[in-house]
PDB file of C-alpha atoms in Angstrom:
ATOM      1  CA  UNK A   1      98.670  55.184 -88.363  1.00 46.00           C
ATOM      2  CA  UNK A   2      96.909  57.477 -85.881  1.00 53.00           C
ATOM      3  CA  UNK A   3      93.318  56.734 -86.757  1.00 76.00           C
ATOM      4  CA  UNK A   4      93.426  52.811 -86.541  1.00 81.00           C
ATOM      5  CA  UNK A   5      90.374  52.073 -84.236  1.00 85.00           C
ATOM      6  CA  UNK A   6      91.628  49.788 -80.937  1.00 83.00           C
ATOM      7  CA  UNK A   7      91.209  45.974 -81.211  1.00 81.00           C
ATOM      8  CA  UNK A   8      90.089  46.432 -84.776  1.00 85.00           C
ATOM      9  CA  UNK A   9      90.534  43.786 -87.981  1.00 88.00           C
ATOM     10  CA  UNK A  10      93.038  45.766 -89.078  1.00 88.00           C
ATOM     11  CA  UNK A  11      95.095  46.609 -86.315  1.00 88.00           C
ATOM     12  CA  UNK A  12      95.320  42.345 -85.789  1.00 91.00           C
ATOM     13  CA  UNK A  13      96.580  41.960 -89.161  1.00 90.00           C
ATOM     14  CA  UNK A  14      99.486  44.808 -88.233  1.00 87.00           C
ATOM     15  CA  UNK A  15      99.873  42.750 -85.001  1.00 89.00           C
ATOM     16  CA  UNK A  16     100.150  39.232 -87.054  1.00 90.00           C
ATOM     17  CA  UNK A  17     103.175  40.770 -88.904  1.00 88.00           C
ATOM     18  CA  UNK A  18     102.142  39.013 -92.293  1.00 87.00           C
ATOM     19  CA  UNK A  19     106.033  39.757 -93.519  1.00 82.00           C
ATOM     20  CA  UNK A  20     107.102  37.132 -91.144  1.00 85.00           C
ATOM     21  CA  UNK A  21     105.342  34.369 -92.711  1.00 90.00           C
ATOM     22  CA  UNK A  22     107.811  34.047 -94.966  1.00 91.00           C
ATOM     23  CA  UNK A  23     110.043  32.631 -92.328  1.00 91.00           C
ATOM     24  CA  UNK A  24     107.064  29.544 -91.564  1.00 93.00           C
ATOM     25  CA  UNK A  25     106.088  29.252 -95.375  1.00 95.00           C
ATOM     26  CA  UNK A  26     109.349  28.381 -96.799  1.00 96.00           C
ATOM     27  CA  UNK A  27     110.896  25.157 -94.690  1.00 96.00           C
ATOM     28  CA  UNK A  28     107.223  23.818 -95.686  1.00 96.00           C
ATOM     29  CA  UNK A  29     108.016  24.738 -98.952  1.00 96.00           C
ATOM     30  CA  UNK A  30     111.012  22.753 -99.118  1.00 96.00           C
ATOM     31  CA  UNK A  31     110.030  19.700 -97.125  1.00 96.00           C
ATOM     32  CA  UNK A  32     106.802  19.873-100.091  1.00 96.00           C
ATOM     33  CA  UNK A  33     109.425  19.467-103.022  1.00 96.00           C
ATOM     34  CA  UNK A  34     111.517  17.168-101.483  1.00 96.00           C
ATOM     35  CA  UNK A  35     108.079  14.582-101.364  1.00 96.00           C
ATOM     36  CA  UNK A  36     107.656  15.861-105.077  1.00 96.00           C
ATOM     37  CA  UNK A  37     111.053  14.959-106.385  1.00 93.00           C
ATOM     38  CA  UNK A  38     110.543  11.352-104.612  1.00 93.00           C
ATOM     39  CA  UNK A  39     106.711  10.989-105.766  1.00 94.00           C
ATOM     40  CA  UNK A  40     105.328  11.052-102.027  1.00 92.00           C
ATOM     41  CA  UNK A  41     103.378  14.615-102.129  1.00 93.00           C
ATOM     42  CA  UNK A  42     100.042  14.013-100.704  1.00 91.00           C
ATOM     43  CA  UNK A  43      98.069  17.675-101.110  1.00 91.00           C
ATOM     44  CA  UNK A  44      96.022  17.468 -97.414  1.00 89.00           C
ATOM     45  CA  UNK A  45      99.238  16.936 -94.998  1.00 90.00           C
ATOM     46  CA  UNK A  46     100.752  19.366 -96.780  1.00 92.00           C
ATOM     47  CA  UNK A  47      97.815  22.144 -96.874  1.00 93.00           C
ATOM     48  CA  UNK A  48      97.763  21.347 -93.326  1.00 92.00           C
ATOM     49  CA  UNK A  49     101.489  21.607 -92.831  1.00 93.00           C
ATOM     50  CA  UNK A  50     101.492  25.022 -94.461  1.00 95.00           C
ATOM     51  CA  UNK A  51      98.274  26.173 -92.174  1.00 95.00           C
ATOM     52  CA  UNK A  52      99.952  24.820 -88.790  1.00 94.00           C
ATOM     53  CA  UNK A  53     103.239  26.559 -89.446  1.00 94.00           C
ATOM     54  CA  UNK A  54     101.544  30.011 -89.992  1.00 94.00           C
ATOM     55  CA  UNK A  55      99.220  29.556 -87.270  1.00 94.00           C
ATOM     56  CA  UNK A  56     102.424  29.531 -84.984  1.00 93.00           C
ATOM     57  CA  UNK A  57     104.239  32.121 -86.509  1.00 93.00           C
ATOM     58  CA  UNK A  58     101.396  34.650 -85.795  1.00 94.00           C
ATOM     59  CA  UNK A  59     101.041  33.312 -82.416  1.00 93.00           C
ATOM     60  CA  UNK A  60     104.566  33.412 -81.763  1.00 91.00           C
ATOM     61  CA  UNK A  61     104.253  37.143 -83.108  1.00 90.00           C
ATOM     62  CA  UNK A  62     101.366  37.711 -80.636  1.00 92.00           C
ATOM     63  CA  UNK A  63     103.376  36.440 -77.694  1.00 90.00           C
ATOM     64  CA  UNK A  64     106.345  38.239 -78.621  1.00 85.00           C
ATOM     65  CA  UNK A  65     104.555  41.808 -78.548  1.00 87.00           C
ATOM     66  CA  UNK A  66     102.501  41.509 -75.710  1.00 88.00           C
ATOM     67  CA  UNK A  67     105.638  40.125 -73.372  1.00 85.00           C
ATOM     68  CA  UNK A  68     107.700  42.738 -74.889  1.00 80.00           C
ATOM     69  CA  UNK A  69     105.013  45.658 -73.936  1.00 82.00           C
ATOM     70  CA  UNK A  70     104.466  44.036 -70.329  1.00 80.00           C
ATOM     71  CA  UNK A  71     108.181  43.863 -70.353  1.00 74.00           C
ATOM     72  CA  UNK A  72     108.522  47.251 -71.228  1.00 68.00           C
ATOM     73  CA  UNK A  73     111.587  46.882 -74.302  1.00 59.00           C
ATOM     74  CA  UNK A  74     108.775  48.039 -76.891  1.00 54.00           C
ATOM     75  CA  UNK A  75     110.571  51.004 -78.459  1.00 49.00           C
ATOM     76  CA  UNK A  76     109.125  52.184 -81.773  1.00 47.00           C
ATOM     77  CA  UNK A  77     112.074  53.115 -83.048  1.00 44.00           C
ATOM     78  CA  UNK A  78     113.880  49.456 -82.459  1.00 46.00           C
ATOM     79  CA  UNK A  79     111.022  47.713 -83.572  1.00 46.00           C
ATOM     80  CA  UNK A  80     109.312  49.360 -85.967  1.00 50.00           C
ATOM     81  CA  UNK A  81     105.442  50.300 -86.004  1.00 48.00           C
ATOM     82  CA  UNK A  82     103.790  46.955 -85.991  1.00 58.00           C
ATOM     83  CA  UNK A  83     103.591  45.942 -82.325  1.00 71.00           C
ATOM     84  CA  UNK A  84     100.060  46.777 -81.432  1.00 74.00           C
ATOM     85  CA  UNK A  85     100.231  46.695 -77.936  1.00 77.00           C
ATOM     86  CA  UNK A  86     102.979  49.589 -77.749  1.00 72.00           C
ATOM     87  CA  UNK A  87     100.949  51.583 -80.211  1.00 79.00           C
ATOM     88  CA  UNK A  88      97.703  50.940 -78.218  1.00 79.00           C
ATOM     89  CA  UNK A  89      95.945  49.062 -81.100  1.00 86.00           C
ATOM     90  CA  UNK A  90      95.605  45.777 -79.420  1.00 89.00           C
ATOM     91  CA  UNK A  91      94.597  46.003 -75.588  1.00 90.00           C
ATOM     92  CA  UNK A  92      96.478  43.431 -73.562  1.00 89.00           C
ATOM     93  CA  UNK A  93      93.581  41.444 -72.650  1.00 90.00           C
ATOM     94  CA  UNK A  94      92.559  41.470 -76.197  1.00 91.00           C
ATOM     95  CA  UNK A  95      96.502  40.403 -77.072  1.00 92.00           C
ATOM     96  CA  UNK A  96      95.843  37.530 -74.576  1.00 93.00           C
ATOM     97  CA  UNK A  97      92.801  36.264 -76.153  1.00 95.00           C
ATOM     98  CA  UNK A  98      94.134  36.520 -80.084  1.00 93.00           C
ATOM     99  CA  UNK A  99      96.915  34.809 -78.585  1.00 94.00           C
ATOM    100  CA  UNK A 100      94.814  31.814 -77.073  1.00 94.00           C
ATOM    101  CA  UNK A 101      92.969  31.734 -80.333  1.00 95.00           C
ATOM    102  CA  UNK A 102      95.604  31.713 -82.853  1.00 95.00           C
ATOM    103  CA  UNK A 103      97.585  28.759 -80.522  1.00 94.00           C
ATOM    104  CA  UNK A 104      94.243  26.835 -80.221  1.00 95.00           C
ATOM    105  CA  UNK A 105      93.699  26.944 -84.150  1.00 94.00           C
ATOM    106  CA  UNK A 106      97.228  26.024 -84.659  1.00 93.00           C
ATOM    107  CA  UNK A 107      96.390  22.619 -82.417  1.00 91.00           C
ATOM    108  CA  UNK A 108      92.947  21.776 -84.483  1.00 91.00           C
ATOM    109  CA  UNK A 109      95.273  21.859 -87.884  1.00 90.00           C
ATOM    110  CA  UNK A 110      97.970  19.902 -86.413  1.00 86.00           C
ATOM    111  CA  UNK A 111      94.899  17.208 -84.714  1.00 85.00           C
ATOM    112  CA  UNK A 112      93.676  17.995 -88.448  1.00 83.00           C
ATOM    113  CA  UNK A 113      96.934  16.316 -89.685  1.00 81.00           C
ATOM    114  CA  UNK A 114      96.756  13.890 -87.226  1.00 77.00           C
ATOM    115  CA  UNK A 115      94.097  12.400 -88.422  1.00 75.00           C
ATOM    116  CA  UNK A 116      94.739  12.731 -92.229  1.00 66.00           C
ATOM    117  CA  UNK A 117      98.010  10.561 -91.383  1.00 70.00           C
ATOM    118  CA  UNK A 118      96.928   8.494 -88.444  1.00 66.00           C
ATOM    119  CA  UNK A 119      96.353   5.708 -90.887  1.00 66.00           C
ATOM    120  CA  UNK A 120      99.589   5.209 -92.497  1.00 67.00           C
ATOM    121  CA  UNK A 121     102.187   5.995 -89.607  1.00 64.00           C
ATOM    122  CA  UNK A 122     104.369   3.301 -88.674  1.00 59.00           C
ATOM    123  CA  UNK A 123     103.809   4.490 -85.043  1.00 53.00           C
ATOM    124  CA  UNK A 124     100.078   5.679 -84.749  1.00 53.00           C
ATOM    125  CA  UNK A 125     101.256   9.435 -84.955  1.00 69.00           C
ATOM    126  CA  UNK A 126     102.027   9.669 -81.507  1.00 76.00           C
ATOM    127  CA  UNK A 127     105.298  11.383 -82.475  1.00 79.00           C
ATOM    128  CA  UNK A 128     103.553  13.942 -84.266  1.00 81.00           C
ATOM    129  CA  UNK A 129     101.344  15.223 -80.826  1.00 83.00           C
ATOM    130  CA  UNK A 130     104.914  15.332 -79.247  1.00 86.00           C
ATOM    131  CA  UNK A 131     105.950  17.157 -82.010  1.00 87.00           C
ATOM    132  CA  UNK A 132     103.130  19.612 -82.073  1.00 85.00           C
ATOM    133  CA  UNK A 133     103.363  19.883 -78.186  1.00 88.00           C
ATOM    134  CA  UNK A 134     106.912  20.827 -78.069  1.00 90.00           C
ATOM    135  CA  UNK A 135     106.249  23.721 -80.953  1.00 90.00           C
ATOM    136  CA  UNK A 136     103.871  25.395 -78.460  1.00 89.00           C
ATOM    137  CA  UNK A 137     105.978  25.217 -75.724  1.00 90.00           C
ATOM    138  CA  UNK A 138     108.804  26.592 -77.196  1.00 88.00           C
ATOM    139  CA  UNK A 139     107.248  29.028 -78.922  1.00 86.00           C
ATOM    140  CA  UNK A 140     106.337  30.554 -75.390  1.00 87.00           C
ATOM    141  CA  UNK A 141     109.778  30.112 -73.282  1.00 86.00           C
ATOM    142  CA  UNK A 142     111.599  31.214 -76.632  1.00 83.00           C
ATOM    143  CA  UNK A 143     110.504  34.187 -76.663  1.00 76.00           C
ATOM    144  CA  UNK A 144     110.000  34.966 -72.793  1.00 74.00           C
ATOM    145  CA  UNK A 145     113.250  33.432 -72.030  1.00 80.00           C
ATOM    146  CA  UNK A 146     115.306  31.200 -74.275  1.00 84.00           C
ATOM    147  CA  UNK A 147     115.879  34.453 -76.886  1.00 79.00           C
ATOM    148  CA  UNK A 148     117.169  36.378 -73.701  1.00 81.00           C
ATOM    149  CA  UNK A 149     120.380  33.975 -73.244  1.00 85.00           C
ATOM    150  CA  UNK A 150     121.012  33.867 -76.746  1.00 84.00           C
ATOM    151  CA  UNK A 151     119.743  30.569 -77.769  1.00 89.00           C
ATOM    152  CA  UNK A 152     117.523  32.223 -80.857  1.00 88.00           C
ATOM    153  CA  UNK A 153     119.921  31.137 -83.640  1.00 92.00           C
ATOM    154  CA  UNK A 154     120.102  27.523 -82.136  1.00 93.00           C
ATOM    155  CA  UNK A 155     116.092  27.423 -81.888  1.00 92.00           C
ATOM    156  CA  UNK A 156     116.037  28.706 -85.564  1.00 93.00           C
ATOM    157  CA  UNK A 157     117.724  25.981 -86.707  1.00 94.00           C
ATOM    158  CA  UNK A 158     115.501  23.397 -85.051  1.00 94.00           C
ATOM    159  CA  UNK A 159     112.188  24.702 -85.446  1.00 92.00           C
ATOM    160  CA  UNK A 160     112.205  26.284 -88.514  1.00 94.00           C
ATOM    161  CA  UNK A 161     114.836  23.803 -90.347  1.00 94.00           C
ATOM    162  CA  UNK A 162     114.496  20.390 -88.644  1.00 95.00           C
ATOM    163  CA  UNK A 163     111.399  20.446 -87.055  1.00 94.00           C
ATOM    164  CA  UNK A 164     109.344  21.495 -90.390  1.00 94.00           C
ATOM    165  CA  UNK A 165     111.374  20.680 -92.628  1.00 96.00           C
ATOM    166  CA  UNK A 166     111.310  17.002 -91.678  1.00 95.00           C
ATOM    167  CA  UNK A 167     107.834  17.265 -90.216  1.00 93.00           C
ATOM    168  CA  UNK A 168     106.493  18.064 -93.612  1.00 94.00           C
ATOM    169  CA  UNK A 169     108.414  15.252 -95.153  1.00 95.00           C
ATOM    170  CA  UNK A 170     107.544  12.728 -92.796  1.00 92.00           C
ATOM    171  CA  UNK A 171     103.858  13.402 -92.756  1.00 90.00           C
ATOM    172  CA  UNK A 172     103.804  12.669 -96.408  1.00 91.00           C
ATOM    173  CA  UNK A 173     106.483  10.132 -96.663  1.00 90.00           C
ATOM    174  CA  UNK A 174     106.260   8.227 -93.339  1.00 88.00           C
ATOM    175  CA  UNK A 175     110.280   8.822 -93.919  1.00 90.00           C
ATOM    176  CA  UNK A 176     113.754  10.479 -93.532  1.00 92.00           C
ATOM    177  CA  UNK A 177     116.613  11.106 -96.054  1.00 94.00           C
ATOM    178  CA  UNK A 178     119.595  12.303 -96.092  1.00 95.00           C
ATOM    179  CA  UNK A 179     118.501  14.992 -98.665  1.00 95.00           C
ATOM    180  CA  UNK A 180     115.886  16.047 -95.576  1.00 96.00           C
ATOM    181  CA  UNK A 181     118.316  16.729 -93.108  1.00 97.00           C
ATOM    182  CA  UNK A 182     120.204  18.712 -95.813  1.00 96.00           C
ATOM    183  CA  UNK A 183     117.661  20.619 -96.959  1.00 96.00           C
ATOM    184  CA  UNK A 184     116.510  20.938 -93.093  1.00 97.00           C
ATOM    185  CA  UNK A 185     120.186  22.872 -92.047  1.00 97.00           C
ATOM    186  CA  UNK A 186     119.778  24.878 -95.443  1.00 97.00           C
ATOM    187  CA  UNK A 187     116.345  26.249 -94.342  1.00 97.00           C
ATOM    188  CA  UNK A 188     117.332  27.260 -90.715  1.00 96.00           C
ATOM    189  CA  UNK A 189     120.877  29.184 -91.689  1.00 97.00           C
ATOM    190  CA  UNK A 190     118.940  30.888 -94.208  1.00 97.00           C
ATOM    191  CA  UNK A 191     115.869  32.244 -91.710  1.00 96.00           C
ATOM    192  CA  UNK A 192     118.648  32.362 -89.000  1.00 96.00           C
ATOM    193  CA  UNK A 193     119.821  35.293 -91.363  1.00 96.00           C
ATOM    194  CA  UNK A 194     116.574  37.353 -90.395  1.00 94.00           C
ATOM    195  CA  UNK A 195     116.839  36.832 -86.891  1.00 93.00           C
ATOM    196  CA  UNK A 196     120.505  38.164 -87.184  1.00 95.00           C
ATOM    197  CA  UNK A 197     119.793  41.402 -88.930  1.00 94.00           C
ATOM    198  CA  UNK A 198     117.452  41.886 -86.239  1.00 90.00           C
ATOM    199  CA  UNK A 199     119.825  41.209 -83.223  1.00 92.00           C
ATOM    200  CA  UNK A 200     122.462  43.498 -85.556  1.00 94.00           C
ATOM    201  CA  UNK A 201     119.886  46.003 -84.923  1.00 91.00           C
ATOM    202  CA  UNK A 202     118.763  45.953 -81.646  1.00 89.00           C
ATOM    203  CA  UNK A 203     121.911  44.867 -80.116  1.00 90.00           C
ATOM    204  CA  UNK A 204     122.606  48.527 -78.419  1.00 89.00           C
ATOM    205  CA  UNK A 205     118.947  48.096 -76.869  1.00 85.00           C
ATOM    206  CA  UNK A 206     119.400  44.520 -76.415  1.00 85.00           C
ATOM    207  CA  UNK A 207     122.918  45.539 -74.312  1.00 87.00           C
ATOM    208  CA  UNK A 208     120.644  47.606 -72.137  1.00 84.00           C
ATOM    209  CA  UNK A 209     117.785  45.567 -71.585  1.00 78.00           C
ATOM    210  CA  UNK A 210     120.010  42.585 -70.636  1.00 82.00           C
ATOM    211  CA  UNK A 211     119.075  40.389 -73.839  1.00 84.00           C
ATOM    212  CA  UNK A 212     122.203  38.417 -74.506  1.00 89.00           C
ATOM    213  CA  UNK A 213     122.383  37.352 -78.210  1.00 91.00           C
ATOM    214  CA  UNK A 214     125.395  36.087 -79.805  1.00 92.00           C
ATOM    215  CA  UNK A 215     126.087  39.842 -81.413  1.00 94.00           C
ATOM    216  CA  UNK A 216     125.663  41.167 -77.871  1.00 93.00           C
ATOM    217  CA  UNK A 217     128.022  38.637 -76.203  1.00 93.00           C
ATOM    218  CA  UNK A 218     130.734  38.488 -79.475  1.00 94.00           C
ATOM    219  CA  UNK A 219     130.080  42.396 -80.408  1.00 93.00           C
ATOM    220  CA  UNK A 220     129.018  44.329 -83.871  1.00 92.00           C
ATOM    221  CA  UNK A 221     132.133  42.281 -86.257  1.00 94.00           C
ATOM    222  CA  UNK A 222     131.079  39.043 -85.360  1.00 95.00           C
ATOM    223  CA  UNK A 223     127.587  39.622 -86.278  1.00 94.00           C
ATOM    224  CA  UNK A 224     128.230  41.802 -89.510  1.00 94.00           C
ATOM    225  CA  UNK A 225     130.040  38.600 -90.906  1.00 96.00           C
ATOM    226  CA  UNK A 226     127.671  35.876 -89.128  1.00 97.00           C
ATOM    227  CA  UNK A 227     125.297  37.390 -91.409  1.00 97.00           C
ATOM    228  CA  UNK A 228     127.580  36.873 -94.212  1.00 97.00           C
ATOM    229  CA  UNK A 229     128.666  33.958 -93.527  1.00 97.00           C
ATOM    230  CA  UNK A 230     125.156  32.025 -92.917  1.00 97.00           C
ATOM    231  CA  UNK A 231     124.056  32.752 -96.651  1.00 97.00           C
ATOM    232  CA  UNK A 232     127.578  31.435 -98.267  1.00 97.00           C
ATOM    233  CA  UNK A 233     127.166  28.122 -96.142  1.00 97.00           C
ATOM    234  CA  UNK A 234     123.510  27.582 -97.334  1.00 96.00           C
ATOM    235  CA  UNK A 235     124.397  28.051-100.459  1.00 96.00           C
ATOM    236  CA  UNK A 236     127.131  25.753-100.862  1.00 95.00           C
ATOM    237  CA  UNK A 237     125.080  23.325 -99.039  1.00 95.00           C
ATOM    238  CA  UNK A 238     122.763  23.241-102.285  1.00 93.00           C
ATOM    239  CA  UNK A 239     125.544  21.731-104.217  1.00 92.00           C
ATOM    240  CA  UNK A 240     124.461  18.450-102.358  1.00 92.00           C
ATOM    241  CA  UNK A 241     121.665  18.415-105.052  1.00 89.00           C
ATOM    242  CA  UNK A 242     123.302  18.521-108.053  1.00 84.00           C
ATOM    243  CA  UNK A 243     122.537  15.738-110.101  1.00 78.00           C
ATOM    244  CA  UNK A 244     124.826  14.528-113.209  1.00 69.00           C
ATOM    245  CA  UNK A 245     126.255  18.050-113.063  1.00 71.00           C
ATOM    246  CA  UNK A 246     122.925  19.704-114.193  1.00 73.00           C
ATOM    247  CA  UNK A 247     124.156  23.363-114.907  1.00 79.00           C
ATOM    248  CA  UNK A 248     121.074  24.727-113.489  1.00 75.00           C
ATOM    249  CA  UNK A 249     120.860  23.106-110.221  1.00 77.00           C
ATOM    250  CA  UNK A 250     123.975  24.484-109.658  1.00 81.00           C
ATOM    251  CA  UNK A 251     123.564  28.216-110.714  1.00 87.00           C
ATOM    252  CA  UNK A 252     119.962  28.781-108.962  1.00 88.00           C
ATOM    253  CA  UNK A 253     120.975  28.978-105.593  1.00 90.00           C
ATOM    254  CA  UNK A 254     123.744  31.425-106.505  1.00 93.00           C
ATOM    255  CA  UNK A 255     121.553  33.749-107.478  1.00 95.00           C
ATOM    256  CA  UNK A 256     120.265  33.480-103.521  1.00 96.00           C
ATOM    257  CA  UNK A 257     124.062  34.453-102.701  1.00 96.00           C
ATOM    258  CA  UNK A 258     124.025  37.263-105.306  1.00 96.00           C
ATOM    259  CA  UNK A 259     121.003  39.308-103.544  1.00 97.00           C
ATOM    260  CA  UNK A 260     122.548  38.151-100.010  1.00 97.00           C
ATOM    261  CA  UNK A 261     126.020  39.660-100.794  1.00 97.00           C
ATOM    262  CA  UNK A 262     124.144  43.192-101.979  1.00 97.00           C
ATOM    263  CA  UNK A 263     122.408  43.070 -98.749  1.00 97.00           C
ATOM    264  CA  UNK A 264     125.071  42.657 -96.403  1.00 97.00           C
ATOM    265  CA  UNK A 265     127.188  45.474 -98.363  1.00 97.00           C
ATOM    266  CA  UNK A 266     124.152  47.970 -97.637  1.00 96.00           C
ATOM    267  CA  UNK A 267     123.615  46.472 -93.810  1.00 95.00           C
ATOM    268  CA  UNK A 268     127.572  47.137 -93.777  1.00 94.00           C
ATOM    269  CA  UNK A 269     127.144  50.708 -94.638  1.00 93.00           C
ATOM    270  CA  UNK A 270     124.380  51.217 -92.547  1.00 91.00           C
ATOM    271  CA  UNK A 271     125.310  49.680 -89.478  1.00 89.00           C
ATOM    272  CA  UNK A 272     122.958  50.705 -87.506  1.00 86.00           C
ATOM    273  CA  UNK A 273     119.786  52.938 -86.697  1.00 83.00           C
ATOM    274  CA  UNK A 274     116.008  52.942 -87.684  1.00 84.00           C
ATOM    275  CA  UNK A 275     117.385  52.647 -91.789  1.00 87.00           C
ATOM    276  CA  UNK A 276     118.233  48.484 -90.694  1.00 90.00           C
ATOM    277  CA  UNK A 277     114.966  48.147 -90.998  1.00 88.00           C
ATOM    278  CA  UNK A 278     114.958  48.372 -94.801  1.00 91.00           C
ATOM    279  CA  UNK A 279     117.759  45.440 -94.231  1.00 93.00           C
ATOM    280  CA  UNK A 280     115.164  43.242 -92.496  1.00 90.00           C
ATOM    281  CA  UNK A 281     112.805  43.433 -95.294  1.00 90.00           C
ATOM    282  CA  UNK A 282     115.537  42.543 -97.813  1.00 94.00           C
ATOM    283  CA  UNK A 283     116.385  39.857 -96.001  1.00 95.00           C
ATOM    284  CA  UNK A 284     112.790  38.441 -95.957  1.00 93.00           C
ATOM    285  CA  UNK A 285     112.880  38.576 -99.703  1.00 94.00           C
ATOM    286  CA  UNK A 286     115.893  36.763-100.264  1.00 96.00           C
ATOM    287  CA  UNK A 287     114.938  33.882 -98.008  1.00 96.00           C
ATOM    288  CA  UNK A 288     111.896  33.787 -99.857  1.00 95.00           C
ATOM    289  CA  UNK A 289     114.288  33.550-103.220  1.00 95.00           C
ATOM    290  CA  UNK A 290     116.522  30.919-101.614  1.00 96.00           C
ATOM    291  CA  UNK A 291     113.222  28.982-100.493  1.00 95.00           C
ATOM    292  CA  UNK A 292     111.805  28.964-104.287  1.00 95.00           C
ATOM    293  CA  UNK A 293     115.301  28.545-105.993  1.00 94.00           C
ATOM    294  CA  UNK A 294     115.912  25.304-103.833  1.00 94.00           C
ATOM    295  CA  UNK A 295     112.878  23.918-104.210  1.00 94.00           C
ATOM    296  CA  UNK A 296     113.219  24.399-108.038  1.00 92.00           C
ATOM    297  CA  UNK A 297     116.946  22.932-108.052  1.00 90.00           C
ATOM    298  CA  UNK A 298     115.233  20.202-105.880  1.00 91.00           C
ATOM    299  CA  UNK A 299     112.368  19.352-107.989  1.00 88.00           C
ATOM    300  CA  UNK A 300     114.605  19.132-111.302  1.00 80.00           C
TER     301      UNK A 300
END
């Protein structure tokens, strides 16, 4: 890792932390199934959709390294070797740039969208610029501040259940269900589960640094079975979907809770330490599994 060359293609794409995506790609994912199970999917909003919430993942990723590194709680072994300002990859400046970029690009899709739905909102759209303003905000003061009192799991569930979750409906439905705001809560307790592996990591650090999460304030138990108990919830949530008793609407998301349970037994026996990271990276693939295996129980 040694010979990356500063500020180079390469060392952005380490700094974009392209694992993460996962966590913006699936509540789009869902909201897109839910508009094909009602016949409402319309292929441009929800390109656009899919573009917007990446485009504000990496520049949420961007923010989070370079505050970290002027912060000085960039540790490599808490947090792994992809923050590029830490390693010296990315200068600051440069950080502060890619950063102005990526959140500028992430406005053009969303004005992109805008103007693909202008048309056919009930209410001219203006709720979508609110929508799209309050992203970028947040995405600043959560990770500068809000993640420091312990309001991450909270934010989670709003802005990357409800927020595109619904968003992604809306835009291609002009609408709100019931099944929405279901399939909303599912997609935030199930990314919640990353961002709790990664407090149940860093919560010695985070004790230090003054960073109060909810496993700092309640202690190493409480988030050991948070964990657990976020991936049993979502999954039992997916019973709302099951139609006529179709047998496989109900098993699918069970196989989710099959590869969450093996996690949490080897996050249990690790506890804690640089090997959690291997726990983070399980935990990215089964959200991914949860995001495909609703979306298939929601589609049939």
């Amino acid at each position: 890792m040694n010979e990356i060359k500063q500020n180079s293609l390469y060392a952005w794409l380490l700094a974009a932390r392209p694992k993460t995506l996962t966590g913006a790609i699936i509540p789009v994912l869902i909201g897109t199934s839910l508009t094909l199970a009602d016949k409402e999917f319309k292929v441009v909003p929800a390109l656009l959709c899919f573009l917007f919430a990446c485009g504000m993942q990496i520049a949420a990723n961007f923010i989070n390294d370079l505050y970290d590194y002027l912060k000085g709680t960039d540790r490599e072994d808490r947090l792994g070797p992809e923050r590029a300002c830490a390693q010296g990859w990315i200068t600051p400046g440069a950080m502060k740039w890619g950063i102005g970029i990526t959140v500028l690009f992430s406005c053009v899709i969303g004005c992109g969208l805008l103007y693909a739905c202008w048309g056919d909102l009930p209410y001219g759209g203006w709720e979508l610029i609110v929508l799209g303003a309050t992203c970028v905000i947040f995405a600043f003061l959560y990770t500068t501040i809000l993640s420091y009192q312990g309001w991450g799991d909270l934010l989670v569930l709003i802005f990357f259940g409800f927020v595109p979750v619904c968003g992604t409906y809306y835009v291609q439905a002009y609408t709100l269900t019931s099944d929405v705001i279901i399939a909303s809560l599912i997609s935030g307790l199930v990314i919640d589960t990353l961002l709790v592996v990664n407090n149940y990591r860093d919560r010695e650090q985070d004790t230090l640094s003054g960073k109060h999460t909810l496993i700092v304030r309640f202690g190493e138990p409480f988030g050991r079975y948070l964990y657990l108990g976020l991936g049993i919830i979502a999954t039992l949530l997916c019973l709302w979907f099951v139609k006529d008793w179709n047998i496989t609407t109900i098993l699918l998301p069970f196989f989710y809770l099959f590869a969450h349970v093996r996690t949490w037994r080897r996050m249990c026996k690790i506890q804690s330490g640089k090997k959690l990271n291997s726990i983070l990276g399980e935990t990215s693939r089964n959200m991914l599994l949860m995001g495909l295996l609703l979306s298939a129980a929601i589609i049939l």
